[in-house]
Coordinates of C-alpha atoms and ligand atoms in Angstrom, one line a residue:
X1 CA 0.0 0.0 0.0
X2 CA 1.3 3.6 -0.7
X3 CA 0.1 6.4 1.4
X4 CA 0.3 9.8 0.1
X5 CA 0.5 13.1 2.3
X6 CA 0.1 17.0 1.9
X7 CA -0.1 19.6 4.2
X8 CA -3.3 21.4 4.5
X9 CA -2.7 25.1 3.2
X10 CA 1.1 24.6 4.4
X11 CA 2.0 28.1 3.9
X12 CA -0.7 30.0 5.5
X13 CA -1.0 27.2 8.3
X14 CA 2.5 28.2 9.3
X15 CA 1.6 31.8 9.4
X16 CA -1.4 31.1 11.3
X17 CA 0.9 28.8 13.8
X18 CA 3.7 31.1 14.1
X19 CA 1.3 34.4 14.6
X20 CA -1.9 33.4 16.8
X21 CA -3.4 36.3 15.7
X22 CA -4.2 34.7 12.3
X23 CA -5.5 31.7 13.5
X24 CA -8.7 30.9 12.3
X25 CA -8.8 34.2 9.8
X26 CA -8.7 34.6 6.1
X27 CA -4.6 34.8 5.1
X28 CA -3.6 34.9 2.1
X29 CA 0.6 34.2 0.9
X30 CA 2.0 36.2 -1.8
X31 CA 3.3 40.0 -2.3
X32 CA 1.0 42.6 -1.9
X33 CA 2.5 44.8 -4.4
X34 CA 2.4 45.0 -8.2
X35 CA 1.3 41.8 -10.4
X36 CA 1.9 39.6 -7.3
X37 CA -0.2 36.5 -6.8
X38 CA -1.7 33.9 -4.5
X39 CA 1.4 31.4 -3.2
X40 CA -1.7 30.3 -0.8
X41 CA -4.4 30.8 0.9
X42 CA -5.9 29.4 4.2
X43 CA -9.4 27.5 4.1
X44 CA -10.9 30.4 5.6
X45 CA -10.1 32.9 2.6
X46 CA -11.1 30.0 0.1
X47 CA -14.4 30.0 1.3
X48 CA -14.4 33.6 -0.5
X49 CA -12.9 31.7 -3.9
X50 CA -9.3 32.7 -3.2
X51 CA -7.0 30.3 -4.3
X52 CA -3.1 29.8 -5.3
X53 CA -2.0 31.4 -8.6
X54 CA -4.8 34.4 -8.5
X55 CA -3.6 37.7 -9.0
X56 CA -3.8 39.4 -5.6
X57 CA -5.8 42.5 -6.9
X58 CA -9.3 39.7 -7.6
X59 CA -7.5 37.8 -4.1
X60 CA -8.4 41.6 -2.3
X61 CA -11.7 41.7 -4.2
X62 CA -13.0 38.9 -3.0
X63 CA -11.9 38.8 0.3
X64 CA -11.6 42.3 1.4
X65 CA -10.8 41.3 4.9
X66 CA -8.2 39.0 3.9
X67 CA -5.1 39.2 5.6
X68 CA -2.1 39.6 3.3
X69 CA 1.1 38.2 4.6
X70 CA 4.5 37.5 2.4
X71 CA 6.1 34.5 2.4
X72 CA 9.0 33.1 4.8
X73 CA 10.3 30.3 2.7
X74 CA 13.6 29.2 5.2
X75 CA 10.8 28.9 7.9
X76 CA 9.0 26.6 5.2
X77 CA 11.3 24.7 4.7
X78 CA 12.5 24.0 8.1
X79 CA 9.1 23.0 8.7
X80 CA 9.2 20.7 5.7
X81 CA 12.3 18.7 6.8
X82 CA 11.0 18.1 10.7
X83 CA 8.0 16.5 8.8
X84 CA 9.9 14.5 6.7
X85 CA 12.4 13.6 9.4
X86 CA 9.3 12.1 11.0
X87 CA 7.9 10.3 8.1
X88 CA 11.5 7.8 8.2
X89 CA 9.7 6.4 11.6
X90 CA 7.2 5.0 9.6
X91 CA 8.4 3.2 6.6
X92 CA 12.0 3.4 5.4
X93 CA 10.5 4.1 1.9
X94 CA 9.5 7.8 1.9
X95 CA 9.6 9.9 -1.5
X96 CA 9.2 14.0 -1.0
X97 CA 7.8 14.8 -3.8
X98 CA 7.4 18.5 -3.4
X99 CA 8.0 21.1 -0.1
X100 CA 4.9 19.7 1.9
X101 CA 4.1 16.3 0.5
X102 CA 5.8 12.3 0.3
X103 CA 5.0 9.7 -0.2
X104 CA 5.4 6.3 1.9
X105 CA 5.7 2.7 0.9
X106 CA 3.6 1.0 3.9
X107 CA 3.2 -2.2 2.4
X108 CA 5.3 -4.0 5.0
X109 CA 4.5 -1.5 7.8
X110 CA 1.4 -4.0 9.2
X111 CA 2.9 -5.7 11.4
X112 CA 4.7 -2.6 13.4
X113 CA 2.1 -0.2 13.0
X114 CA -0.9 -2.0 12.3
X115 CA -3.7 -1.7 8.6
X116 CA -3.5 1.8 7.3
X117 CA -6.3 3.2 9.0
X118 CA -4.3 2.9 12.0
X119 CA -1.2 4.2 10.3
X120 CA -3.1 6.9 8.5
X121 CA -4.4 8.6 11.8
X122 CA -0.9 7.8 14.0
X123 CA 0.8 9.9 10.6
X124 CA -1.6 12.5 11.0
X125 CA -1.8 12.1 14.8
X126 CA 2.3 12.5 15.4
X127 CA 2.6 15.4 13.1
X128 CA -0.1 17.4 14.8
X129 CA 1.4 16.7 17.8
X130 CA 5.5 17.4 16.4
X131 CA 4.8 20.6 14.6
X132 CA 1.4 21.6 15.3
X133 CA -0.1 21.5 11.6
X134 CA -2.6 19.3 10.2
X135 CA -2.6 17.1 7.1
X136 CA -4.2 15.4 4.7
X137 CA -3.5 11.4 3.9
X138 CA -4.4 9.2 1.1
X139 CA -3.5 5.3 1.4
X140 CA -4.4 3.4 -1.7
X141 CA -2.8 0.6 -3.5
X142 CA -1.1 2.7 -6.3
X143 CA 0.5 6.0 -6.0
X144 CA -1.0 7.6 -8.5
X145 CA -4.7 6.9 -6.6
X146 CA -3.3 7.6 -3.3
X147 CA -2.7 11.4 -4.2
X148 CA -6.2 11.6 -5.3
X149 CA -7.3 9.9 -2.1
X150 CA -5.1 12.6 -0.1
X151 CA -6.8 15.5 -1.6
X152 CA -10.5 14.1 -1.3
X153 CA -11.3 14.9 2.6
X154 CA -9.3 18.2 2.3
X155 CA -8.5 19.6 5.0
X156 CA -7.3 17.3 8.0
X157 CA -8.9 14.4 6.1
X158 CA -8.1 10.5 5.9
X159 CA -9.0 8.6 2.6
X160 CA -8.6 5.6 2.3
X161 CA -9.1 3.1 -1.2
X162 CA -8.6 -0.6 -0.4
X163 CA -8.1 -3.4 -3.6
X164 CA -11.8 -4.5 -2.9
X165 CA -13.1 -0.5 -3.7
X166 CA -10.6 0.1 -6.1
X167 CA -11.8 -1.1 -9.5
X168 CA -15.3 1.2 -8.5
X169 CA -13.5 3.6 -7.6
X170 CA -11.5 3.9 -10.9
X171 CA -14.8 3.7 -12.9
X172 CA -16.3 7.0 -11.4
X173 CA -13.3 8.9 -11.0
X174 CA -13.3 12.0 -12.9
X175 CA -10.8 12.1 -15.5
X176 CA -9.5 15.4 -15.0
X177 CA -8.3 14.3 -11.3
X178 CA -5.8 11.9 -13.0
X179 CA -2.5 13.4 -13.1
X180 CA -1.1 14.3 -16.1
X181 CA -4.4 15.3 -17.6
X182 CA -5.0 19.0 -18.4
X183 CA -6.7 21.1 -19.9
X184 CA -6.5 20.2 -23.9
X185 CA -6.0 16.5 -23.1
X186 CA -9.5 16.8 -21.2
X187 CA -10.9 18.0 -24.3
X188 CA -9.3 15.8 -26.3
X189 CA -11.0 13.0 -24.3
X190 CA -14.3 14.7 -24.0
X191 CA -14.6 14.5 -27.9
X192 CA -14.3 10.3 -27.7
X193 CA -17.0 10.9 -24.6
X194 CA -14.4 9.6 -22.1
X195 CA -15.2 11.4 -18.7
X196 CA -14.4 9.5 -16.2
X197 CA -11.3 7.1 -16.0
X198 CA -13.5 3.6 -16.3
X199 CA -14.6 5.0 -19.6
X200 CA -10.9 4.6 -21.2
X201 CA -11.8 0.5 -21.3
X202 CA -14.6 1.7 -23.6
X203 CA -11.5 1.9 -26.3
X204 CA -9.2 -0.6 -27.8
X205 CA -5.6 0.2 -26.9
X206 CA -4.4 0.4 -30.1
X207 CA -6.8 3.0 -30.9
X208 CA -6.3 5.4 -27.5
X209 CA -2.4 5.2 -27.7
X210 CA -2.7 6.4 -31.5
X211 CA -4.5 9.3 -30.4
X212 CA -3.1 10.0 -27.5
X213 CA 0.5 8.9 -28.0
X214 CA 2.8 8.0 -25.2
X215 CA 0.1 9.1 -22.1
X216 CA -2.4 6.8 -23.5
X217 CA -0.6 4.0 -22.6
X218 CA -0.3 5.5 -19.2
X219 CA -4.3 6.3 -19.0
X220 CA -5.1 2.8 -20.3
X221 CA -3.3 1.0 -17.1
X222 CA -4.3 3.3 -15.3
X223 CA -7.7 2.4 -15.7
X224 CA -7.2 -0.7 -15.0
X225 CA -5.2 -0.4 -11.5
X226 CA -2.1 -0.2 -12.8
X227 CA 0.8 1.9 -11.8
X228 CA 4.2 0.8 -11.3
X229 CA 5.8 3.8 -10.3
X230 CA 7.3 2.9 -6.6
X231 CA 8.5 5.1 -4.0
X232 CA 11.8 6.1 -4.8
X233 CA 13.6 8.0 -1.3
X234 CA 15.7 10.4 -3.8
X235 CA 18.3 10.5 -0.7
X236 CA 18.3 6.9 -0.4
X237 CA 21.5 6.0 1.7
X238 CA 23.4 8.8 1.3
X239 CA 22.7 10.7 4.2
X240 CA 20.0 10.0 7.4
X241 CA 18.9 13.0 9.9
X242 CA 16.5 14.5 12.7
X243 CA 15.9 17.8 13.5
X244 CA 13.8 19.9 15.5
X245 CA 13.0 23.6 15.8
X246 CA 12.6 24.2 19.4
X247 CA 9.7 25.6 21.5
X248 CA 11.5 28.6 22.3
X249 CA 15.1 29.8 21.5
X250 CA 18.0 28.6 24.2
X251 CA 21.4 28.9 24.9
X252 CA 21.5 26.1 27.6
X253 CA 23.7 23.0 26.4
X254 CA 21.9 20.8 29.1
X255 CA 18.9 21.0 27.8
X256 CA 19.9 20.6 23.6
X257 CA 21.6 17.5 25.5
X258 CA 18.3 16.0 26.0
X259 CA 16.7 16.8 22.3
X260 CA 20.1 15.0 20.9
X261 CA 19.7 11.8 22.3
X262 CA 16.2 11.8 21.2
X263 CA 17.5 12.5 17.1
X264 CA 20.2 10.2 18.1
X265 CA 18.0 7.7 18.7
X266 CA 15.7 8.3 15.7
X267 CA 18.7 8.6 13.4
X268 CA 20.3 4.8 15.0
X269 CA 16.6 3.4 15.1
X270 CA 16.4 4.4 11.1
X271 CA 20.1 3.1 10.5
X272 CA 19.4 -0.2 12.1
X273 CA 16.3 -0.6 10.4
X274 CA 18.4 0.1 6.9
X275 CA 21.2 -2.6 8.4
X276 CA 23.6 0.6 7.8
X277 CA 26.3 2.1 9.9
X278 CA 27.4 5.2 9.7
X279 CA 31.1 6.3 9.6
X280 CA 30.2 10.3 9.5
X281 CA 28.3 12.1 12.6
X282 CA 27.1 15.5 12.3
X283 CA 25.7 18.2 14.2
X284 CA 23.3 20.8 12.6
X285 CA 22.4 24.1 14.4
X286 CA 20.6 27.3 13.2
X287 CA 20.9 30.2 15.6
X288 CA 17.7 32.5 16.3
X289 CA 19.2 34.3 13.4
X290 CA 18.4 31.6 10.7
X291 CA 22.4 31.1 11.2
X292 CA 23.0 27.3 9.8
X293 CA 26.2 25.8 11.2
X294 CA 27.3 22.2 10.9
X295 CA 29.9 20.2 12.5
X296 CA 30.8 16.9 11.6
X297 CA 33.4 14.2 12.1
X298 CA 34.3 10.7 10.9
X299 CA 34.3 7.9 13.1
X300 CA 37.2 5.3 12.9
X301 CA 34.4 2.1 13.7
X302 CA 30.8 3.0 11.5
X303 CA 28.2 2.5 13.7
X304 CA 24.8 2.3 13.9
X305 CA 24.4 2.8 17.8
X306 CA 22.1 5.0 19.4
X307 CA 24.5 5.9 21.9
X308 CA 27.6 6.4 20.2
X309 CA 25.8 8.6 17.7
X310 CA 24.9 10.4 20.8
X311 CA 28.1 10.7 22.4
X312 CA 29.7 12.1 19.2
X313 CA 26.9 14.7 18.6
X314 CA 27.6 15.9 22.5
X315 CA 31.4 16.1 22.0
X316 CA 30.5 18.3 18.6
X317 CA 28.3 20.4 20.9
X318 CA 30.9 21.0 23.2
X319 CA 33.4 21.9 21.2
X320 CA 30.5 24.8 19.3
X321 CA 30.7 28.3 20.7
X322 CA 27.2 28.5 22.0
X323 CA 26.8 32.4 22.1
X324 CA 24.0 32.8 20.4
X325 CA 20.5 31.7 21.3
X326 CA 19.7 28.3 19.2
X327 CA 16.3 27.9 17.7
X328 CA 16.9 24.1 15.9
X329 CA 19.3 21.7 16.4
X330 CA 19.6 17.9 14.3
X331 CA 21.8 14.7 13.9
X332 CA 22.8 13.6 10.9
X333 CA 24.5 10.7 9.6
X334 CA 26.4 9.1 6.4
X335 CA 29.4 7.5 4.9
X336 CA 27.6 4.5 5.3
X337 CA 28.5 0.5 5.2
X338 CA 26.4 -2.2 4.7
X339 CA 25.9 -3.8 8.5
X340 CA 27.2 -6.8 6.7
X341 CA 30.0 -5.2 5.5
X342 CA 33.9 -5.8 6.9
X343 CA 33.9 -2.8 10.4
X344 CA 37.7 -2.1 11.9
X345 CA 37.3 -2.7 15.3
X346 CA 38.5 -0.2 17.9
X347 CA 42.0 -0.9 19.0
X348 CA 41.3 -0.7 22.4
X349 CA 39.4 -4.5 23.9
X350 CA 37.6 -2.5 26.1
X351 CA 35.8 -0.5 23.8
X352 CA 35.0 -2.7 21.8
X353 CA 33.1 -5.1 24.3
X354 CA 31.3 -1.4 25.2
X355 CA 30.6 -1.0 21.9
X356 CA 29.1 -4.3 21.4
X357 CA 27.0 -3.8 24.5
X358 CA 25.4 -1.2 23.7
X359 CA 24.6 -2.7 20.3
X360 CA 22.7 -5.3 22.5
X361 CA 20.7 -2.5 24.3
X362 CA 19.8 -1.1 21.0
X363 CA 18.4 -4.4 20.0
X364 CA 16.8 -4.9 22.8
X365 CA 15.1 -1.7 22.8
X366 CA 14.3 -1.9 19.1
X367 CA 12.4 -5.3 19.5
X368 CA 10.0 -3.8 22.4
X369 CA 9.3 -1.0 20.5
X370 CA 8.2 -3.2 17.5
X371 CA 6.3 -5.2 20.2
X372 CA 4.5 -2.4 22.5
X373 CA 5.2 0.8 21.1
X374 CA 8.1 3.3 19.9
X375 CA 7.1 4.8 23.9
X376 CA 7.4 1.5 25.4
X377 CA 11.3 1.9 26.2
X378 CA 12.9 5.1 26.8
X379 CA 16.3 6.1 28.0
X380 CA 15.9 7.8 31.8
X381 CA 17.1 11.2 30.7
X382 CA 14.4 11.3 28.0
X383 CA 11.8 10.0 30.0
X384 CA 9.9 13.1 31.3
X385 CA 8.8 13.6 27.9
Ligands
TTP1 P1 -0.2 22.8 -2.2 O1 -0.1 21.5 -1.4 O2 -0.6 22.7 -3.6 O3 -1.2 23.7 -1.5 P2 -1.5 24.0 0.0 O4 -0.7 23.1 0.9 O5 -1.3 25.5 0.3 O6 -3.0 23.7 0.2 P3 -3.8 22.3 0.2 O7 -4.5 22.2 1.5 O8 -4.8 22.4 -1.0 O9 -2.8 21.2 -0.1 O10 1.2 23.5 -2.1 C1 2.0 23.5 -1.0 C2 2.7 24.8 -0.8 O11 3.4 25.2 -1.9 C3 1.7 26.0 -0.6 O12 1.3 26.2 0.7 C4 2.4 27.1 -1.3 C5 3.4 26.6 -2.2 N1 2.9 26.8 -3.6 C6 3.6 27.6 -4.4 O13 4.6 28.2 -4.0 N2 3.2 27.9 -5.7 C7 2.0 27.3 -6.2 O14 1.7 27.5 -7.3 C8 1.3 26.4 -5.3 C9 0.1 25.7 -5.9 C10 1.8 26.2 -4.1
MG2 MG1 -0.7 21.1 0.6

């Protein structure tokens, strides 16, 4: 199964969550002066017909109240990568596709996480809880039905299309949803009376793919269920991170302490699950003034350890001149090895039989969390979570 998610009117929803005072008002994203348009608007100003891409002269005609607010596109896209960051917890198959929606290969996800239902509303459940915003998720056998599904309940809505509703489902389904179809390819297929996607069987291949050329071929197994496209993670093994921006700016090293051994322990749960080890460790901080600094350093033995990772990303915090006030702060890791692969053991016996017992911890702690729950086990200076 592939589930398919977008954030509901991502731009504006940031406004609205970074300025109270725009919650639950008509905002509208885009410059205010000249020829600008519409980046977004929030499901309040739709309800007045304001939408993405209209000039904002007819945005201010129709919504005279609206409130117009230009667009922070760092803040975006720090947004974007916590979201995406939580998405690898899931399924080690996610796709972003554009700034505020992936997609995720959940076909072997059942026994962890449960059927999608369940894994649907935990998504949409851990990112309204994480960074405050709502979304929309579409689960359905193919990807190309699963972003239809994800736009159908829009906003904060959960769709759902299972094998058994599928083929009905593709019979009704307006053609123009499809993506891929536009405008003159609608009219194209509006002249052979083909309106919804079920009507393409009406046709003999042969005939639609001389008509339509290469896309007919696309439409025709389409209609029939058929899309092959997988879920290709675009940064697949080359680098694995967590990040979060914080609840309120700090300079206090004890306390980004406690928020790196929770990415540490996302960041080994993710390389474990890849049977990776990482030979690369690094630190990622942005100061309150959107300052991005990273440190990094390579490790002689890769691992895939929660706690090493940890202990590497503290000695890279120490060694950072904290003197300005922090807003976000990540792990990352890379230069990695198959688990399988040959690993140079640390010179030292004693570190070695550490090593290798904390390797059993994170077993340990990885096969109750498959059991009873990712909260199930936690380390005691996380706990008061
Ligand atoms: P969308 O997901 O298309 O729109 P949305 O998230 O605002 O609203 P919806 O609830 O319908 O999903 O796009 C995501 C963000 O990308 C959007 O908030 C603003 C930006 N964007 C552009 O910059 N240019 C565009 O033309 C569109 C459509 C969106
Ligand atoms: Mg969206």
């Amino acid at each position: 199964m592939i589930l398919h998610l977008d954030m509901d009117a991502f731009f504006a929803s940031v406004e609205q969550l970074d300025n109270p005072e725009l919650k639950g008002k008509p905002v509208i994203v885009g410059k205010s002066s000249g020829r600008g348009v519409v980046t977004t608007a929030s499901y309040e100003a739709r309800k007045y017909g304001v939408h993405s891409a209209m000039p904002i002269f007819e945005a201010k005609k129709k919504c005279p109240q609206g409130i117009i607010v230009p667009g922070r596109m760092e803040r975006y896209k720090e947004i974007s990568a916590e979201i995406i960051s939580l998405l690898g917890d899931f399924s080690p198959l996610v796709e972003q596709v554009s700034i505020d929606e992936a997609y995720l290969d959940i076909s072997g996800c059942r026994k962890i996480f449960g059927g999608p239902e369940k894994i649907g509303a935990d998504i949409k459940k851990k990112i309204k809880a994480t960074v405050k915003l709502s979304c929309s998720v579409g689960i359905a056998p193919v990807k190309f039905l699963a972003k239809i599904a994800s736009d159908m309940k829009k906003p904060d809505g959960l769709t759902i299309i299972t094998s058994d509703h599928m083929p009905e489902f593709i019979d009704k389904l307006d053609i123009r949803k499809v993506s891929g179809v536009g405008k003159s390819m609608t009219r194209q297929l509006e002249i052979l009376g083909i309106r919804s996607l079920g009507d393409i069987k009406k046709y003999s291949e042969t005939a639609l793919a001389n008509r339509l050329g290469k896309y007919g071929h696309r439409l025709i197994a389409f209609s029939k269920g058929i899309d092959d496209s997988p879920v290709t993670p675009f940064n697949q093994a080359k680098s694995i991170s967590a990040e979060n921006t914080l609840s309120m700016d700090t300079l206090d090293k004890e306390e980004l302490k406690v928020y790196l051994l929770r990415h540490a322990e996302r960041v080994g749960r993710q390389l474990r699950r890849h049977k990776l080890r990482a030979g690369t460790i690094m630190l990622k901080i942005k100061t309150a003034e959107f300052k991005l600094f990273t440190r990094s350093m390579t490790i002689k033995e890769p691992t895939q350890s929660t706690e090493i990772i940890y202990r590497k990303a503290v000695t890279l915090l120490k060694n950072f001149r904290v003197d300005k006030k922090i807003r976000l702060i990540g792990v990352g890791v890379s230069s990695f090895l198959l688990e399988t692969g040959p690993v140079q053991m640390e010179l030292f016996e004693e570190n070695r039989e550490q090593a290798s017992n904390w390797e059993k911890v994170d077993r340990a702690v990885d096969g109750i969390s498959e059991k009873y729950g990712k909260h199930a086990v936690k380390r005691a200076s996380i706990y008061d979570e």
